[in-house]
Structures are given as structure tokens and as C-alpha cells.
Amino acid sequence: MNNIFNNASFLVYKASAGSGKTFNLAKAYLNICFSHFDKDKFIYRKILGITFPNKAVNEMKSRILLFLQLLSEGKDAELMSHFTEILKPEQVKVYAADLLKLIHHDYSNFSVFTIDSFFERLLRTFAFDLKLPFNHKLELDDNLLMKQAIDMLISKLGHEPDLSDTIINYAFNRMDANKHWRIDADLLDKGKEVYKEESIAALEVLKKYSLQDFKVIRKQLNESIHEIDDWVKYKAQEAVDIILTNDISLDSFFHAKSGIGCWFLKLTNNGMDAIGHNSYVEAAINQQQWTAKTTDPLITEKIHAIAPQLIQVFNELQTYKEKYFTKYQINKSIKDSIFSVSLLHQIKHELDNMKQEEQTMHISETNQYIAKIVQTEAIPYIYERLGDRYKYFFIDEFQDTSILQWQNLLPLISEALSTETFHGETGKAAVFGDVKQAIYRFRGGDVRQFQRLPAVEGSEHNRIINEREQKLKEQFHEIHLGVNYRSREEIVAFNNDFFEYRRQNQKENDSYVFSMYKDLKQNPMTNNKGGGLCLSTISKDNLREMTYNDYVALRCLEIIKQLQSDGYNFSDIAIL
């Protein structure tokens, strides 16, 4: 039998599309079962498989059961060869038949779950400890709960003075910015921040501040902004006074109303906001191009006489800008968003009330509740029972795992890697992923942590996470599944070229993409030519009087007919 884990207990499979990921996962699963079947025929009860969509759960289960079926019947010699280095074929057949029968009669302990359903099972088990409603419902729709919470918040208008004042000022602030006075749509958009993992720490900070506190903060921001604006206006007025005192019109300078004279006037009205790049102003300061060739010589002489004074004012303004512009911009940004930010905690409070009264919570909160325990306890009590049960872990689609989800799983995995199972062996863990297929960013998925393995985000700031990271590093082994068994050579070559181009194109701007797409080249199977690929760009000239969808449908039909005439079957064609 292939010893898949060798001397490492934590395997990371980097598996691109068509590289046999599910095959290798099922093989590793059965490797564990067969290796220890004579000692514990219920070994499958100690194995936990985790993936993302329900479809992937069914695929993982089906593949394991299919392999058991084929092995028990001895019908697949190639598959059998993966398990016969130590066990004889007859032993494999017997073990496979017995294991298949056991799983069928004990299916509830065949543990393969979506990551959300796994954490939900945990929460229901420990609802009392976490002070959650025992029969709580999970809601997947972001908008549904958020709309209810915002409606509850706005219904308090006129009843709670501080809240009413904040909501009214929020509406006026939007109108000042030429936006619609209604705030519910904006709050719905910004309110979704409460579901994001990266917002957890910020929401904890917001709890410390009341609406009255935010009112004081806004006043302080206004004072700081006005102070900066007033200084710029005052200094710019000095330049305007110098110009006018010398009987020079403000538009007498190079490029008239776009020139430095009118630029100073603009600063007297708009303050720091008006300081920006102006090539005509810079031409006057740096190239001494103060007037046009057609300017009256007397005016030109006057302008050159005051030029040193104007340069001094300009330099003072630029020095002030360098010192305070960033602060000014930050203060303005905070001021513009402070009403919605001040209401985020109020929205969270309404959601918490709904959780208790209606026993409903958003699915993203499961990760947050578990994280409150696992990141502060060396051996979290929430995992005590599970820690005794699961010793082997398989995580599929790891590129879609969020940082919080991974850190919530780490206690289980690090405990298994430290615990003896049979004759000096420890538990095992294997993760499978492909950075090119990351699609769950909208749910907090962070593909970068797959690239960082065995390093763990936040380990440098958290002793417990650091200890778990060290355990992963001790047992780490990386496996590249580099052969594409699914696609023809031409398609594999295109994918290789595309991602290498993407990688090199981002070399200067995005080191994350440059490193992430390293070593992703796949090899096709030998003698597997004959594929094809069609890329089309669509311009307005292509569309003419057709709609976009109609044109795409017609173009696809033309390509399919051409492929049929070339001898391809429908099953050979994919439209992406």
C-alpha cells in the first residue's frame, strides 16, 4: 500500500483542474481505513471530510463509496494497484467489502460535511455554553435580516433623541452631497460590514462609543478641517492682495483664468480642496513663465517684480499641504461616513435582539462565535468531545476557506497531529486546493492563506495560534498534482500561457499574484492532442442591431456547428 503520508502528517495538495484531486482525496481516505482496519474496523468514524458546496460533499462521498465498490469486486486493477504495496489484493477486496457494508449500515457516522454545516452542528451542540437560542435558525440571505434591522432602527425615529438626531443629520448630509435623502439603501449596503470577518475587531471598538460620542467626534473633525481650510484661505489671500495692490488683474498671468492668479483666488474660496496639480501654475513657478507673449510689457514688468513674493506664498502652501493634506483627507473621509459608522453598532444591536426574539442568526456568525473561544483557549472546550472522536481530517477546496474558518479548525487539527493513534502514529490532516479556482471571496474566503501554508495568519500576534502553526510546520509536506487528466494538450497549453502571462503582467504591481501563480504549470497526458479553444471579443460593430445575448447565442451556435462538421461530439465541447 502506498504510504501517502510518509513521515509527514500534514499534507497540502496543490491540485489544478483535472489533476485528479478527488481521486487522490478518496485514495488517501481509504489508505487510512485499510492501514488500520485490522485494529479498528470503525476507523471511518474518526475521519472528518470538509468541503464547501453540498454538491462537493456528495461527490466526495460518492467517490469513496465507488472506490470501495470497485475494490470489493476486484474489477479495477489500476485502482487496486494503489493499495497493494503492503496488503494483498484479496485483503484489499475483503477490507473494501466489509468497510462498504459498515458505512452503509452506519451512514450517519460517515462524516463528510460542508464547512458551514459542520460549524452549525458545533453551535447547536454548545448553544447553551455560547448563550445562543437552542433552536436558532440560520439565515443565508444578507438582505433579509439587514432590512428588518434597519426598519426597526428607523422606526425609533422621534422616540430616541440621540438616534433621531443622527438619522436626520445623516439624511441632510446626503442631500448636501447631492444624494437622495433616504438612508435605508445606503445603510443596507454599509450594514453588511457586520457580517464580514475583518469587521469583527472594529465592531468591538464601536461598542465603546455612544451616538453622543460620535457627535462630539464629528464636531472635532469639523474644527480640524476648518482650521486647515482657514489657513490655506488666509495664505492664498496674501497672494491675491499682493497682486491686486500692484494694480494687476488676476487673469493677467500665463493662461489667464487657469493661471496662478486665479488659482490663488480659487484657494481663498475653497481652501485645501483646491490645492491640486495645475501645469500652468507650475510653469510659472518652475519655468518663470509668468505671462503670455501678448501681455502688455508694463504688466509683465509688474508681475516679474512681485514674482518672488508669490513664489514664497506658493512654497509655504506646498509645505503646508505636504504636512497636513493626508490628515485633511482622512478627516473628511471619516466625517462623510461617520453617520453610517455610528449607526453600525445600533444595527448590530438590532440584529442581536432579533437573534433572541426570533431565534434567527446569519450564517457568517457561526464562525465568529466559535472564534471567541478557540483563539483564547489552549484546548477549547467546544472541541473536547470532537477532539476525542476525529483523528484524521480532509479539507477540500481550501482556497475558499476564510481566515476565521481555518483558525477555528486549527485546534482540532493541531490536537490530532499531537495525539497518538496506533503504535506511535499520530493523527493526519490533508488539505486540497487550487488558487485559480477561488470563488468565495464574497464570503470571506482568502486564497492567500492557502499560498502561505503552513504559516497561519495572525500567528505573530497570538501565542496560541503560533503554537498551532509550529505544529503544522513540523509535519508539513507539499504535493503538486501536475498532470491534467481531463483536458487535451492544446487547452492545457493555453491555461499555462494565460496564467503565466497574468503572473508576469503583475510582477511589478502585485507581488501576491506573482507569487501565488508560481509553479502552476500543468502537463497534459501523453498523446492527448486534438483539443481546441475559441476566444471571441465582442464590439458594438459586431452587435449592430442585435442584443448582446442574442449575438452570443448566435455566435456559439455557429461555432458548435463548425465543430460538428469537424467531427467533434457535443460531449467534447464546453462553453465558458
Coordinates of C-alpha atoms in Angstrom, one line a residue, residues 134-571:
F134 CA -31.1 26.4 21.3
N135 CA -33.4 26.1 18.2
H136 CA -31.9 29.1 16.3
K137 CA -32.5 29.3 12.6
L138 CA -29.7 30.1 10.2
E139 CA -30.4 32.7 7.5
L140 CA -28.3 32.8 4.3
D141 CA -29.8 36.0 2.8
D142 CA -27.8 39.0 3.8
N143 CA -30.5 41.5 2.8
L144 CA -33.4 39.8 4.7
L145 CA -32.1 40.2 8.2
M146 CA -30.4 43.6 7.5
K147 CA -33.6 45.1 6.1
Q148 CA -35.5 44.0 9.2
A149 CA -32.8 45.5 11.5
I150 CA -32.8 48.8 9.6
D151 CA -36.6 49.1 9.6
M152 CA -36.5 48.5 13.4
L153 CA -33.9 51.2 13.7
I154 CA -35.7 53.8 11.6
S155 CA -39.0 53.1 13.4
K156 CA -37.4 54.6 16.5
L157 CA -37.1 58.0 14.8
G158 CA -38.8 60.6 17.1
H159 CA -38.6 58.3 20.2
E160 CA -34.9 58.3 21.0
P161 CA -33.3 61.8 20.7
D162 CA -29.7 60.9 20.0
L163 CA -30.7 58.3 17.4
S164 CA -33.2 60.7 15.8
D165 CA -30.6 63.5 15.6
T166 CA -28.1 61.1 14.0
I167 CA -30.6 59.8 11.4
I168 CA -31.8 63.3 10.5
N169 CA -28.3 64.7 10.2
Y170 CA -27.4 61.6 8.1
A171 CA -30.2 62.5 5.7
F172 CA -29.1 66.2 5.5
N173 CA -25.5 65.1 4.9
R174 CA -26.6 63.0 1.9
M175 CA -28.6 65.9 0.5
D176 CA -25.6 68.2 0.8
A177 CA -23.6 65.7 -1.2
N178 CA -26.3 65.7 -3.9
K179 CA -27.6 62.2 -2.9
H180 CA -31.1 61.1 -2.2
W181 CA -32.2 61.9 1.4
R182 CA -33.4 58.3 2.0
I183 CA -30.8 56.5 4.1
D184 CA -32.1 52.9 4.1
A185 CA -30.5 51.8 0.9
D186 CA -27.1 53.2 2.0
L187 CA -27.4 51.7 5.4
L188 CA -28.3 48.3 3.8
D189 CA -25.1 48.4 1.8
K190 CA -22.9 49.6 4.6
G191 CA -24.6 47.4 7.2
K192 CA -23.4 44.3 5.6
E193 CA -20.0 45.1 7.1
V194 CA -21.2 43.5 10.3
Y195 CA -21.2 40.1 8.6
K196 CA -17.5 40.4 7.5
E197 CA -14.7 38.7 9.4
E198 CA -12.4 41.7 9.0
S199 CA -15.1 43.9 10.7
I200 CA -15.2 42.0 14.0
A201 CA -12.4 43.9 15.8
A202 CA -13.8 47.3 14.5
L203 CA -17.3 46.4 15.7
E204 CA -15.9 45.6 19.2
V205 CA -14.3 49.1 19.3
L206 CA -17.6 50.7 18.2
K207 CA -19.3 49.3 21.2
K208 CA -17.3 51.7 23.4
Y209 CA -18.9 54.8 21.7
S210 CA -22.4 56.2 22.1
L211 CA -24.2 58.3 19.5
Q212 CA -23.4 61.3 21.6
D213 CA -19.7 60.4 21.5
F214 CA -19.8 60.3 17.7
K215 CA -21.5 63.8 17.7
V216 CA -18.5 65.1 19.6
I217 CA -16.1 63.4 17.3
R218 CA -17.8 64.9 14.2
K219 CA -17.5 68.4 15.8
Q220 CA -13.8 67.8 16.4
L221 CA -13.4 66.7 12.8
N222 CA -15.2 69.8 11.5
E223 CA -13.0 72.0 13.6
S224 CA -9.8 70.4 12.3
I225 CA -11.0 70.6 8.7
H226 CA -12.0 74.3 9.0
E227 CA -8.7 75.1 10.7
I228 CA -6.7 73.7 7.8
D229 CA -9.0 75.3 5.2
D230 CA -8.8 78.7 7.0
W231 CA -5.0 78.7 7.0
V232 CA -4.9 77.9 3.2
K233 CA -7.5 80.6 2.5
Y234 CA -5.6 83.2 4.7
K235 CA -2.3 82.4 3.0
A236 CA -3.8 82.5 -0.5
Q237 CA -5.5 85.8 0.3
E238 CA -2.0 87.2 0.9
A239 CA -1.0 86.4 -2.7
V240 CA -4.3 87.8 -4.0
D241 CA -3.7 91.1 -2.0
I242 CA -0.1 91.3 -3.4
I243 CA -1.4 91.0 -6.9
L244 CA -4.3 93.5 -6.6
T245 CA -2.3 96.0 -4.6
N246 CA 0.1 96.3 -7.6
D247 CA -2.8 97.0 -10.0
I248 CA -2.5 93.6 -11.7
S249 CA -5.6 91.7 -12.8
L250 CA -5.8 88.1 -11.5
D251 CA -6.2 86.9 -15.1
S252 CA -3.2 88.7 -16.4
F253 CA -0.9 85.7 -15.7
F254 CA 0.0 83.0 -18.1
H255 CA -3.1 81.1 -19.3
A256 CA -5.4 83.8 -17.8
K257 CA -8.2 82.2 -15.8
S258 CA -6.3 78.9 -15.5
G259 CA -3.2 80.7 -14.4
I260 CA -1.6 81.3 -11.0
G261 CA -3.6 84.5 -10.2
C262 CA -7.0 82.9 -10.5
W263 CA -5.6 79.7 -8.8
F264 CA -4.8 81.8 -5.6
L265 CA -8.3 83.2 -5.8
K266 CA -9.8 79.7 -6.0
L267 CA -7.9 78.8 -2.8
T268 CA -9.4 81.7 -1.0
N269 CA -12.8 80.3 -1.7
N270 CA -12.3 76.5 -1.4
G271 CA -9.3 76.1 0.9
M272 CA -7.2 72.8 0.9
D273 CA -9.7 71.1 -1.5
A274 CA -8.5 73.4 -4.3
I275 CA -4.8 72.6 -3.9
G276 CA -4.0 70.2 -6.7
H277 CA -1.9 69.7 -9.8
N278 CA -2.0 72.7 -12.2
S279 CA 0.5 72.7 -15.0
Y280 CA 0.1 76.4 -15.7
V281 CA 0.9 77.3 -12.1
E282 CA 3.9 75.0 -12.1
A283 CA 5.1 76.6 -15.3
A284 CA 5.1 80.0 -13.6
I285 CA 6.9 78.8 -10.5
N286 CA 9.4 76.4 -12.1
Q287 CA 9.9 77.8 -15.6
Q288 CA 9.4 81.5 -14.9
Q289 CA 6.6 81.5 -17.4
W290 CA 4.5 84.2 -15.7
T291 CA 2.9 85.9 -18.7
A292 CA 1.9 85.3 -22.3
K293 CA 3.9 86.8 -25.2
T294 CA 1.0 89.2 -25.9
T295 CA 0.8 90.6 -22.4
D296 CA 1.4 94.3 -22.0
P297 CA 5.1 94.9 -21.2
L298 CA 4.2 97.2 -18.3
I299 CA 2.0 94.4 -16.7
T300 CA 4.8 91.9 -17.4
E301 CA 7.3 94.1 -15.6
K302 CA 4.9 94.4 -12.6
I303 CA 4.3 90.7 -12.4
H304 CA 8.0 89.8 -12.5
A305 CA 8.6 92.4 -9.7
I306 CA 6.1 90.5 -7.4
A307 CA 7.1 87.0 -8.6
P308 CA 9.5 86.3 -5.6
Q309 CA 6.7 87.1 -3.1
L310 CA 4.2 84.9 -5.0
I311 CA 6.8 82.1 -5.1
Q312 CA 7.3 82.4 -1.3
V313 CA 3.5 82.1 -0.7
F314 CA 3.3 79.2 -3.1
N315 CA 6.1 77.3 -1.4
E316 CA 4.5 78.0 2.0
L317 CA 1.3 76.5 0.7
Q318 CA 3.1 73.4 -0.7
T319 CA 4.9 72.9 2.6
Y320 CA 1.6 73.1 4.5
K321 CA 0.0 70.7 2.0
E322 CA 2.7 68.1 2.5
K323 CA 2.3 68.3 6.2
Y324 CA -1.5 68.4 6.5
F325 CA -3.1 67.2 3.3
T326 CA -3.2 63.5 4.4
K327 CA -4.7 64.4 7.7
Y328 CA -7.2 66.7 5.9
Q329 CA -8.3 63.9 3.5
I330 CA -8.7 61.4 6.3
N331 CA -10.7 63.7 8.5
K332 CA -13.0 64.5 5.6
S333 CA -13.5 60.8 4.7
I334 CA -14.3 60.0 8.4
K335 CA -16.6 62.9 8.6
D336 CA -18.5 61.9 5.5
S337 CA -19.0 58.3 6.7
I338 CA -19.4 59.0 10.5
F339 CA -23.2 58.8 10.5
S340 CA -23.3 55.4 8.8
V341 CA -20.4 54.2 11.0
S342 CA -22.1 55.5 14.2
L343 CA -25.2 53.5 13.2
L344 CA -23.4 50.2 12.6
H345 CA -23.3 49.4 16.3
Q346 CA -27.0 50.3 16.5
I347 CA -27.8 47.9 13.6
K348 CA -25.7 45.2 15.2
H349 CA -27.7 45.7 18.4
E350 CA -31.0 45.3 16.5
L351 CA -29.7 42.1 14.9
D352 CA -28.8 40.7 18.3
N353 CA -32.3 41.5 19.6
M354 CA -33.7 39.7 16.6
K355 CA -31.5 36.7 17.3
Q356 CA -33.0 36.3 20.8
E357 CA -36.6 37.2 19.9
E358 CA -36.9 35.5 16.6
Q359 CA -34.1 32.9 17.2
T360 CA -32.5 33.8 13.8
M361 CA -28.9 34.5 13.0
H362 CA -26.8 35.0 9.9
I363 CA -24.7 32.1 8.8
S364 CA -21.5 34.1 9.0
E365 CA -21.9 34.5 12.7
T366 CA -21.2 30.8 13.3
N367 CA -17.5 31.4 12.6
Q368 CA -17.5 34.4 14.9
Y369 CA -19.0 32.6 17.9
I370 CA -16.6 29.7 17.6
A371 CA -13.6 32.1 17.2
K372 CA -14.4 33.8 20.5
I373 CA -13.4 30.5 22.2
V374 CA -10.8 28.8 20.0
Q375 CA -8.5 31.8 19.9
T376 CA -8.4 32.3 23.6
E377 CA -8.3 28.7 25.0
A378 CA -5.4 26.3 24.6
I379 CA -7.7 23.3 24.2
P380 CA -11.2 24.9 23.6
Y381 CA -13.9 23.1 25.5
I382 CA -16.1 23.4 22.4
Y383 CA -13.9 20.8 20.7
E384 CA -13.4 18.4 23.7
R385 CA -15.9 15.8 22.5
L386 CA -15.0 16.1 18.9
G387 CA -11.2 16.0 19.7
D388 CA -11.7 12.5 21.1
R389 CA -13.6 11.5 18.0
Y390 CA -11.9 12.8 14.9
K391 CA -8.2 12.0 14.3
Y392 CA -8.0 12.4 10.6
F393 CA -9.0 15.4 8.5
F394 CA -9.5 16.1 4.8
I395 CA -10.3 19.6 3.7
D396 CA -11.3 20.1 0.1
E397 CA -11.5 23.5 -1.8
F398 CA -9.2 25.0 0.8
Q399 CA -8.6 28.1 -1.4
D400 CA -12.2 29.2 -0.4
T401 CA -11.7 28.9 3.3
S402 CA -11.7 32.1 5.3
I403 CA -9.1 33.0 7.8
L404 CA -11.5 32.7 10.7
Q405 CA -12.8 29.3 9.5
W406 CA -9.2 27.9 9.2
Q407 CA -8.3 29.3 12.7
N408 CA -11.5 27.6 14.0
L409 CA -10.4 24.3 12.6
L410 CA -6.8 24.5 13.7
P411 CA -7.4 23.3 17.3
L412 CA -8.9 20.1 16.1
I413 CA -6.1 19.5 13.6
S414 CA -3.2 20.5 15.8
E415 CA -4.6 18.3 18.6
A416 CA -4.9 15.4 16.1
L417 CA -1.3 15.9 14.9
S418 CA -0.1 15.8 18.5
T419 CA -2.1 12.7 19.6
E420 CA -1.0 9.1 19.2
T421 CA -3.5 6.8 17.4
F422 CA -1.8 3.5 16.7
H423 CA 1.7 2.3 17.6
G424 CA 3.3 5.7 17.8
E425 CA 1.5 7.2 14.9
T426 CA -0.3 10.5 15.2
G427 CA -3.5 11.8 13.5
K428 CA -3.3 13.1 10.0
A429 CA -4.6 16.1 8.0
A430 CA -4.6 16.8 4.3
V431 CA -5.9 19.9 2.5
F432 CA -6.6 20.2 -1.2
G433 CA -6.9 23.4 -3.1
D434 CA -6.3 25.4 -6.3
V435 CA -5.6 29.1 -6.2
K436 CA -7.0 29.5 -9.7
Q437 CA -10.5 28.4 -8.6
A438 CA -11.0 30.7 -5.6
I439 CA -14.6 32.0 -5.8
Y440 CA -15.7 32.6 -2.2
R441 CA -14.2 35.9 -1.6
F442 CA -17.7 37.4 -1.1
R443 CA -18.0 35.0 1.9
G444 CA -14.6 36.0 3.3
G445 CA -12.6 33.3 1.5
D446 CA -8.9 34.3 1.4
V447 CA -6.9 32.4 -1.1
R448 CA -3.6 33.9 0.2
Q449 CA -3.7 31.7 3.3
F450 CA -3.5 28.6 1.1
Q451 CA -0.4 30.0 -0.5
R452 CA 1.1 30.8 2.9
L453 CA 0.7 27.3 4.4
P454 CA 2.0 26.1 6.8
A455 CA 2.1 29.6 8.0
V456 CA -1.1 30.9 9.7
E457 CA -2.4 34.4 9.6
G458 CA -2.1 36.2 13.0
S459 CA 0.4 33.8 14.5
E460 CA 2.8 36.6 15.2
H461 CA 0.3 38.3 17.5
N462 CA -1.3 35.3 19.2
R463 CA 0.7 32.8 21.2
I464 CA -1.9 30.0 20.9
I465 CA -2.1 30.4 17.1
N466 CA 1.7 30.5 16.9
E467 CA 1.9 27.1 18.8
R468 CA -0.6 25.6 16.3
E469 CA 1.4 27.0 13.4
Q470 CA 4.6 25.4 14.7
K471 CA 2.8 22.0 14.8
L472 CA 1.8 22.4 11.2
K473 CA 5.4 23.3 10.2
E474 CA 6.8 20.3 11.9
Q475 CA 4.6 17.9 10.0
F476 CA 4.3 19.8 6.7
H477 CA 4.7 18.3 3.2
E478 CA 3.6 19.8 -0.1
I479 CA 2.4 17.8 -3.1
H480 CA 1.9 19.2 -6.6
L481 CA -0.5 17.3 -8.8
G482 CA 0.9 18.4 -12.0
V483 CA -0.8 16.3 -14.7
N484 CA -4.1 17.3 -16.3
Y485 CA -6.0 14.1 -17.0
R486 CA -9.1 15.9 -18.2
S487 CA -8.2 18.3 -21.0
R488 CA -6.4 18.0 -24.3
E489 CA -2.9 19.3 -24.8
E490 CA -3.9 22.5 -26.6
I491 CA -6.2 23.6 -23.7
V492 CA -3.6 22.8 -21.1
A493 CA -1.0 24.8 -23.0
F494 CA -3.5 27.8 -23.2
N495 CA -4.1 27.7 -19.5
N496 CA -0.4 27.6 -18.7
D497 CA 0.3 30.5 -21.0
F498 CA -2.6 32.5 -19.7
F499 CA -1.7 32.3 -16.0
E500 CA 2.0 32.8 -16.7
Y501 CA 1.1 36.0 -18.7
R502 CA -1.2 37.1 -15.8
R503 CA 1.6 36.4 -13.4
Q504 CA 4.3 38.3 -15.3
N505 CA 1.9 41.1 -16.0
Q506 CA 1.5 41.7 -12.3
K507 CA 5.2 41.3 -11.4
E508 CA 5.7 45.0 -10.6
N509 CA 2.2 45.8 -9.3
D510 CA 1.0 42.8 -7.3
S511 CA 3.7 40.6 -5.7
Y512 CA 0.8 38.5 -4.2
V513 CA -0.4 37.4 -7.6
F514 CA 3.1 37.0 -8.9
S515 CA 4.0 34.5 -6.1
M516 CA 0.5 32.9 -6.0
Y517 CA 0.6 31.8 -9.6
K518 CA 4.1 30.4 -9.4
D519 CA 4.6 26.7 -10.2
L520 CA 1.1 26.2 -11.5
K521 CA 2.1 24.8 -14.9
Q522 CA 0.4 21.6 -15.8
N523 CA 1.5 18.8 -18.0
P524 CA -1.0 17.1 -20.4
M525 CA -1.3 13.3 -20.7
T526 CA 0.9 11.9 -23.5
N527 CA -0.6 11.5 -26.9
N528 CA -3.6 13.7 -26.0
K529 CA -3.7 16.2 -28.8
G530 CA -6.7 17.3 -30.7
G531 CA -8.3 19.9 -28.5
G532 CA -9.4 23.3 -29.5
L533 CA -10.2 26.7 -27.9
C534 CA -12.1 29.6 -29.2
L535 CA -11.9 33.1 -27.7
S536 CA -14.1 35.9 -29.0
T537 CA -14.2 39.6 -28.3
I538 CA -17.5 41.5 -28.9
S539 CA -17.6 45.1 -30.1
K540 CA -20.5 47.4 -30.9
D541 CA -19.8 46.8 -34.6
N542 CA -20.4 43.1 -34.1
L543 CA -23.7 43.7 -32.4
R544 CA -25.2 46.0 -35.0
E545 CA -29.0 45.8 -34.2
M546 CA -28.8 42.6 -32.1
T547 CA -28.8 42.4 -28.3
Y548 CA -25.7 41.1 -26.6
N549 CA -27.3 37.9 -25.5
D550 CA -28.7 37.2 -29.0
Y551 CA -25.3 37.8 -30.6
V552 CA -23.6 35.5 -28.1
A553 CA -26.1 32.7 -28.7
L554 CA -25.8 33.0 -32.5
R555 CA -22.0 33.0 -32.3
C556 CA -22.0 29.9 -30.1
L557 CA -24.3 28.1 -32.4
E558 CA -22.1 28.9 -35.4
I559 CA -19.0 27.6 -33.6
I560 CA -20.8 24.4 -32.4
K561 CA -22.0 23.7 -36.0
Q562 CA -18.4 24.2 -37.3
L563 CA -17.1 21.8 -34.6
Q564 CA -19.7 19.2 -35.5
S565 CA -18.7 19.4 -39.1
D566 CA -15.1 18.9 -38.0
G567 CA -16.1 15.6 -36.3
Y568 CA -16.5 16.6 -32.7
N569 CA -19.3 15.4 -30.4
F570 CA -21.4 17.6 -28.2
S571 CA -19.7 16.0 -25.2

